[in-house]
């Protein structure tokens, strides 16, 4: 099943639904809010390819996956790829909930837009979440671009009750890679924070939500630590997504 949002610039934004006949869970997956963050975009594609072609992750036929592969297609379809959208607006900052837009400032890598939810991509993301009210999980995929911190990944959660489950997932990944590098769990659950989307998804649409940020500086899973889009980073991203999705209902 394919879905389509057509924004005010005539730019088509597609999402895709992998729907088995007797599904009991719905997982939302998105990437490309910042189109220059390539390992999440290709890691998500690699993950979905593994499910569709060989089911290499061992999913039972009970999960519906709803995939929004690139939130900002205009930022992806250029060289070099952009961090904000084509209007130089950061969707994270433009996305407004509980007056968050008034509490953030524009910076040198993108503005917050001329008014709350001014961008077509922001509105499309909210429409998408509305279409799947009550879904079991939303994973929004990001990556740090230039960090030299030896950190595995960072997560931003919709609510504090997710902490034990996410800690379990992260520790399984550390065991899988046989590493000791730390990870960070942040809980941006206060109104007006820079990243209100996870809180919005939880409080408005009852969707447990996690933003995952892979750290480019990590070498623990076989990456060089010099750039974020290399084969080891992409494979690791797909492995991360599989572990989150296989964990069961969150």
PDB file of N, CA and C in Angstrom, residues 174-235:
ATOM      1  N   UNK A 174      24.643  -3.376  22.958  1.00  0.00           N
ATOM      2  CA  UNK A 174      26.026  -3.324  23.442  1.00  0.00           C
ATOM      3  C   UNK A 174      26.602  -4.729  23.563  1.00  0.00           C
ATOM      4  N   UNK A 175      25.784  -5.674  24.045  1.00  0.00           N
ATOM      5  CA  UNK A 175      26.245  -7.059  24.134  1.00  0.00           C
ATOM      6  C   UNK A 175      26.497  -7.639  22.746  1.00  0.00           C
ATOM      7  N   UNK A 176      25.624  -7.309  21.797  1.00  0.00           N
ATOM      8  CA  UNK A 176      25.761  -7.824  20.434  1.00  0.00           C
ATOM      9  C   UNK A 176      27.078  -7.380  19.810  1.00  0.00           C
ATOM     10  N   UNK A 177      27.436  -6.118  20.025  1.00  0.00           N
ATOM     11  CA  UNK A 177      28.672  -5.587  19.466  1.00  0.00           C
ATOM     12  C   UNK A 177      29.871  -5.792  20.394  1.00  0.00           C
ATOM     13  N   UNK A 178      29.614  -6.334  21.592  1.00  0.00           N
ATOM     14  CA  UNK A 178      30.673  -6.581  22.573  1.00  0.00           C
ATOM     15  C   UNK A 178      31.455  -5.298  22.847  1.00  0.00           C
ATOM     16  N   UNK A 179      30.737  -4.287  23.272  1.00  0.00           N
ATOM     17  CA  UNK A 179      31.339  -2.977  23.483  1.00  0.00           C
ATOM     18  C   UNK A 179      31.004  -2.454  24.871  1.00  0.00           C
ATOM     19  N   UNK A 180      31.712  -1.417  25.261  1.00  0.00           N
ATOM     20  CA  UNK A 180      31.445  -0.762  26.541  1.00  0.00           C
ATOM     21  C   UNK A 180      31.076   0.709  26.361  1.00  0.00           C
ATOM     22  N   UNK A 181      31.033   1.197  25.112  1.00  0.00           N
ATOM     23  CA  UNK A 181      30.697   2.604  24.896  1.00  0.00           C
ATOM     24  C   UNK A 181      29.332   2.930  25.490  1.00  0.00           C
ATOM     25  N   UNK A 182      29.208   4.095  26.085  1.00  0.00           N
ATOM     26  CA  UNK A 182      27.924   4.470  26.694  1.00  0.00           C
ATOM     27  C   UNK A 182      26.923   4.934  25.642  1.00  0.00           C
ATOM     28  N   UNK A 183      25.705   5.100  26.076  1.00  0.00           N
ATOM     29  CA  UNK A 183      24.673   5.716  25.267  1.00  0.00           C
ATOM     30  C   UNK A 183      23.953   6.721  26.160  1.00  0.00           C
ATOM     31  N   UNK A 184      23.139   7.556  25.570  1.00  0.00           N
ATOM     32  CA  UNK A 184      22.425   8.587  26.311  1.00  0.00           C
ATOM     33  C   UNK A 184      20.935   8.408  26.088  1.00  0.00           C
ATOM     34  N   UNK A 185      20.178   8.442  27.159  1.00  0.00           N
ATOM     35  CA  UNK A 185      18.721   8.496  27.069  1.00  0.00           C
ATOM     36  C   UNK A 185      18.290   9.854  27.613  1.00  0.00           C
ATOM     37  N   UNK A 186      17.723  10.671  26.758  1.00  0.00           N
ATOM     38  CA  UNK A 186      17.203  11.972  27.172  1.00  0.00           C
ATOM     39  C   UNK A 186      15.682  11.915  27.197  1.00  0.00           C
ATOM     40  N   UNK A 187      15.098  12.672  28.100  1.00  0.00           N
ATOM     41  CA  UNK A 187      13.646  12.683  28.218  1.00  0.00           C
ATOM     42  C   UNK A 187      13.148  14.108  28.036  1.00  0.00           C
ATOM     43  N   UNK A 188      12.923  14.480  26.789  1.00  0.00           N
ATOM     44  CA  UNK A 188      12.436  15.819  26.505  1.00  0.00           C
ATOM     45  C   UNK A 188      10.910  15.790  26.589  1.00  0.00           C
ATOM     46  N   UNK A 189      10.411  15.819  27.798  1.00  0.00           N
ATOM     47  CA  UNK A 189       8.970  15.685  27.995  1.00  0.00           C
ATOM     48  C   UNK A 189       8.350  16.974  28.520  1.00  0.00           C
ATOM     49  N   UNK A 190       9.124  18.047  28.545  1.00  0.00           N
ATOM     50  CA  UNK A 190       8.595  19.314  29.033  1.00  0.00           C
ATOM     51  C   UNK A 190       8.074  20.149  27.864  1.00  0.00           C
ATOM     52  N   UNK A 191       6.941  20.821  28.037  1.00  0.00           N
ATOM     53  CA  UNK A 191       6.433  21.697  26.971  1.00  0.00           C
ATOM     54  C   UNK A 191       7.474  22.742  26.583  1.00  0.00           C
ATOM     55  N   UNK A 192       7.551  23.032  25.286  1.00  0.00           N
ATOM     56  CA  UNK A 192       8.458  24.068  24.819  1.00  0.00           C
ATOM     57  C   UNK A 192       9.850  23.598  24.512  1.00  0.00           C
ATOM     58  N   UNK A 193      10.087  22.292  24.539  1.00  0.00           N
ATOM     59  CA  UNK A 193      11.429  21.813  24.247  1.00  0.00           C
ATOM     60  C   UNK A 193      11.714  21.901  22.754  1.00  0.00           C
ATOM     61  N   UNK A 194      13.015  21.811  22.411  1.00  0.00           N
ATOM     62  CA  UNK A 194      13.438  21.886  21.020  1.00  0.00           C
ATOM     63  C   UNK A 194      12.851  20.752  20.179  1.00  0.00           C
ATOM     64  N   UNK A 195      12.626  19.580  20.770  1.00  0.00           N
ATOM     65  CA  UNK A 195      12.133  18.419  20.037  1.00  0.00           C
ATOM     66  C   UNK A 195      10.761  18.004  20.567  1.00  0.00           C
ATOM     67  N   UNK A 196       9.698  18.736  20.225  1.00  0.00           N
ATOM     68  CA  UNK A 196       8.385  18.420  20.801  1.00  0.00           C
ATOM     69  C   UNK A 196       7.640  17.307  20.095  1.00  0.00           C
ATOM     70  N   UNK A 197       8.186  16.781  18.986  1.00  0.00           N
ATOM     71  CA  UNK A 197       7.419  15.852  18.162  1.00  0.00           C
ATOM     72  C   UNK A 197       7.095  14.556  18.889  1.00  0.00           C
ATOM     73  N   UNK A 198       8.053  14.039  19.682  1.00  0.00           N
ATOM     74  CA  UNK A 198       7.772  12.780  20.380  1.00  0.00           C
ATOM     75  C   UNK A 198       6.693  12.978  21.435  1.00  0.00           C
ATOM     76  N   UNK A 199       6.737  14.097  22.136  1.00  0.00           N
ATOM     77  CA  UNK A 199       5.711  14.399  23.130  1.00  0.00           C
ATOM     78  C   UNK A 199       4.355  14.582  22.461  1.00  0.00           C
ATOM     79  N   UNK A 200       4.358  15.269  21.329  1.00  0.00           N
ATOM     80  CA  UNK A 200       3.124  15.469  20.570  1.00  0.00           C
ATOM     81  C   UNK A 200       2.523  14.119  20.149  1.00  0.00           C
ATOM     82  N   UNK A 201       3.349  13.241  19.608  1.00  0.00           N
ATOM     83  CA  UNK A 201       2.853  11.942  19.153  1.00  0.00           C
ATOM     84  C   UNK A 201       2.224  11.157  20.299  1.00  0.00           C
ATOM     85  N   UNK A 202       2.835  11.256  21.481  1.00  0.00           N
ATOM     86  CA  UNK A 202       2.345  10.499  22.641  1.00  0.00           C
ATOM     87  C   UNK A 202       1.072  11.121  23.220  1.00  0.00           C
ATOM     88  N   UNK A 203       1.093  12.422  23.454  1.00  0.00           N
ATOM     89  CA  UNK A 203      -0.035  13.050  24.145  1.00  0.00           C
ATOM     90  C   UNK A 203      -1.237  13.271  23.234  1.00  0.00           C
ATOM     91  N   UNK A 204      -1.002  13.507  21.948  1.00  0.00           N
ATOM     92  CA  UNK A 204      -2.113  13.774  21.029  1.00  0.00           C
ATOM     93  C   UNK A 204      -2.605  12.493  20.367  1.00  0.00           C
ATOM     94  N   UNK A 205      -1.665  11.610  19.984  1.00  0.00           N
ATOM     95  CA  UNK A 205      -2.045  10.427  19.212  1.00  0.00           C
ATOM     96  C   UNK A 205      -1.761   9.105  19.928  1.00  0.00           C
ATOM     97  N   UNK A 206      -1.319   9.170  21.165  1.00  0.00           N
ATOM     98  CA  UNK A 206      -1.118   7.963  21.981  1.00  0.00           C
ATOM     99  C   UNK A 206      -0.146   6.973  21.331  1.00  0.00           C
ATOM    100  N   UNK A 207       0.891   7.528  20.699  1.00  0.00           N
ATOM    101  CA  UNK A 207       1.907   6.706  20.043  1.00  0.00           C
ATOM    102  C   UNK A 207       3.203   6.812  20.843  1.00  0.00           C
ATOM    103  N   UNK A 208       3.682   5.754  21.496  1.00  0.00           N
ATOM    104  CA  UNK A 208       5.010   5.793  22.126  1.00  0.00           C
ATOM    105  C   UNK A 208       6.061   6.117  21.063  1.00  0.00           C
ATOM    106  N   UNK A 209       6.933   7.082  21.357  1.00  0.00           N
ATOM    107  CA  UNK A 209       7.796   7.615  20.300  1.00  0.00           C
ATOM    108  C   UNK A 209       9.232   7.767  20.770  1.00  0.00           C
ATOM    109  N   UNK A 210      10.147   7.414  19.867  1.00  0.00           N
ATOM    110  CA  UNK A 210      11.579   7.465  20.167  1.00  0.00           C
ATOM    111  C   UNK A 210      12.304   8.056  18.972  1.00  0.00           C
ATOM    112  N   UNK A 211      13.101   9.087  19.221  1.00  0.00           N
ATOM    113  CA  UNK A 211      14.017   9.593  18.210  1.00  0.00           C
ATOM    114  C   UNK A 211      15.380   8.980  18.488  1.00  0.00           C
ATOM    115  N   UNK A 212      15.945   8.305  17.494  1.00  0.00           N
ATOM    116  CA  UNK A 212      17.259   7.667  17.629  1.00  0.00           C
ATOM    117  C   UNK A 212      18.288   8.497  16.884  1.00  0.00           C
ATOM    118  N   UNK A 213      19.403   8.782  17.527  1.00  0.00           N
ATOM    119  CA  UNK A 213      20.473   9.528  16.883  1.00  0.00           C
ATOM    120  C   UNK A 213      21.758   8.721  16.961  1.00  0.00           C
ATOM    121  N   UNK A 214      22.227   8.243  15.821  1.00  0.00           N
ATOM    122  CA  UNK A 214      23.479   7.502  15.760  1.00  0.00           C
ATOM    123  C   UNK A 214      24.650   8.491  15.799  1.00  0.00           C
ATOM    124  N   UNK A 215      25.689   8.152  16.551  1.00  0.00           N
ATOM    125  CA  UNK A 215      26.831   9.047  16.689  1.00  0.00           C
ATOM    126  C   UNK A 215      27.914   8.669  15.696  1.00  0.00           C
ATOM    127  N   UNK A 216      28.263   9.626  14.832  1.00  0.00           N
ATOM    128  CA  UNK A 216      29.223   9.349  13.762  1.00  0.00           C
ATOM    129  C   UNK A 216      30.604   8.996  14.300  1.00  0.00           C
ATOM    130  N   UNK A 217      30.961   9.529  15.468  1.00  0.00           N
ATOM    131  CA  UNK A 217      32.302   9.322  15.997  1.00  0.00           C
ATOM    132  C   UNK A 217      32.550   7.940  16.567  1.00  0.00           C
ATOM    133  N   UNK A 218      31.520   7.104  16.656  1.00  0.00           N
ATOM    134  CA  UNK A 218      31.690   5.778  17.250  1.00  0.00           C
ATOM    135  C   UNK A 218      32.326   4.807  16.261  1.00  0.00           C
ATOM    136  N   UNK A 219      33.277   4.016  16.735  1.00  0.00           N
ATOM    137  CA  UNK A 219      33.894   2.957  15.931  1.00  0.00           C
ATOM    138  C   UNK A 219      33.532   1.570  16.464  1.00  0.00           C
ATOM    139  N   UNK A 220      32.621   1.529  17.429  1.00  0.00           N
ATOM    140  CA  UNK A 220      32.405   0.285  18.170  1.00  0.00           C
ATOM    141  C   UNK A 220      31.757  -0.807  17.331  1.00  0.00           C
ATOM    142  N   UNK A 221      31.039  -0.469  16.280  1.00  0.00           N
ATOM    143  CA  UNK A 221      30.365  -1.487  15.477  1.00  0.00           C
ATOM    144  C   UNK A 221      31.037  -1.682  14.130  1.00  0.00           C
ATOM    145  N   UNK A 222      32.280  -1.211  13.992  1.00  0.00           N
ATOM    146  CA  UNK A 222      33.050  -1.449  12.783  1.00  0.00           C
ATOM    147  C   UNK A 222      33.193  -0.253  11.874  1.00  0.00           C
ATOM    148  N   UNK A 223      32.588   0.878  12.232  1.00  0.00           N
ATOM    149  CA  UNK A 223      32.716   2.087  11.421  1.00  0.00           C
ATOM    150  C   UNK A 223      34.070   2.739  11.678  1.00  0.00           C
ATOM    151  N   UNK A 224      34.466   3.620  10.780  1.00  0.00           N
ATOM    152  CA  UNK A 224      35.758   4.291  10.923  1.00  0.00           C
ATOM    153  C   UNK A 224      35.699   5.424  11.931  1.00  0.00           C
ATOM    154  N   UNK A 225      34.497   5.921  12.210  1.00  0.00           N
ATOM    155  CA  UNK A 225      34.352   7.063  13.091  1.00  0.00           C
ATOM    156  C   UNK A 225      34.646   8.382  12.409  1.00  0.00           C
ATOM    157  N   UNK A 226      34.814   8.363  11.093  1.00  0.00           N
ATOM    158  CA  UNK A 226      35.163   9.573  10.354  1.00  0.00           C
ATOM    159  C   UNK A 226      33.998  10.146   9.551  1.00  0.00           C
ATOM    160  N   UNK A 227      33.029   9.320   9.208  1.00  0.00           N
ATOM    161  CA  UNK A 227      31.857   9.813   8.509  1.00  0.00           C
ATOM    162  C   UNK A 227      30.673   8.928   8.848  1.00  0.00           C
ATOM    163  N   UNK A 228      29.466   9.486   8.719  1.00  0.00           N
ATOM    164  CA  UNK A 228      28.298   8.771   9.226  1.00  0.00           C
ATOM    165  C   UNK A 228      27.623   7.889   8.188  1.00  0.00           C
ATOM    166  N   UNK A 229      27.967   8.014   6.903  1.00  0.00           N
ATOM    167  CA  UNK A 229      27.328   7.164   5.905  1.00  0.00           C
ATOM    168  C   UNK A 229      28.365   6.244   5.276  1.00  0.00           C
ATOM    169  N   UNK A 230      28.668   5.153   5.956  1.00  0.00           N
ATOM    170  CA  UNK A 230      29.549   4.126   5.409  1.00  0.00           C
ATOM    171  C   UNK A 230      28.888   2.787   5.694  1.00  0.00           C
ATOM    172  N   UNK A 231      29.306   1.711   5.039  1.00  0.00           N
ATOM    173  CA  UNK A 231      28.576   0.449   5.158  1.00  0.00           C
ATOM    174  C   UNK A 231      28.338  -0.017   6.594  1.00  0.00           C
ATOM    175  N   UNK A 232      29.340   0.106   7.465  1.00  0.00           N
ATOM    176  CA  UNK A 232      29.153  -0.354   8.843  1.00  0.00           C
ATOM    177  C   UNK A 232      28.092   0.471   9.563  1.00  0.00           C
ATOM    178  N   UNK A 233      28.054   1.767   9.305  1.00  0.00           N
ATOM    179  CA  UNK A 233      27.048   2.625   9.936  1.00  0.00           C
ATOM    180  C   UNK A 233      25.644   2.263   9.465  1.00  0.00           C
ATOM    181  N   UNK A 234      25.518   1.986   8.180  1.00  0.00           N
ATOM    182  CA  UNK A 234      24.213   1.622   7.625  1.00  0.00           C
ATOM    183  C   UNK A 234      23.751   0.278   8.188  1.00  0.00           C
ATOM    184  N   UNK A 235      24.648  -0.708   8.217  1.00  0.00           N
ATOM    185  CA  UNK A 235      24.284  -2.014   8.783  1.00  0.00           C
ATOM    186  C   UNK A 235      23.906  -1.885  10.245  1.00  0.00           C
TER     187      UNK A 235
END
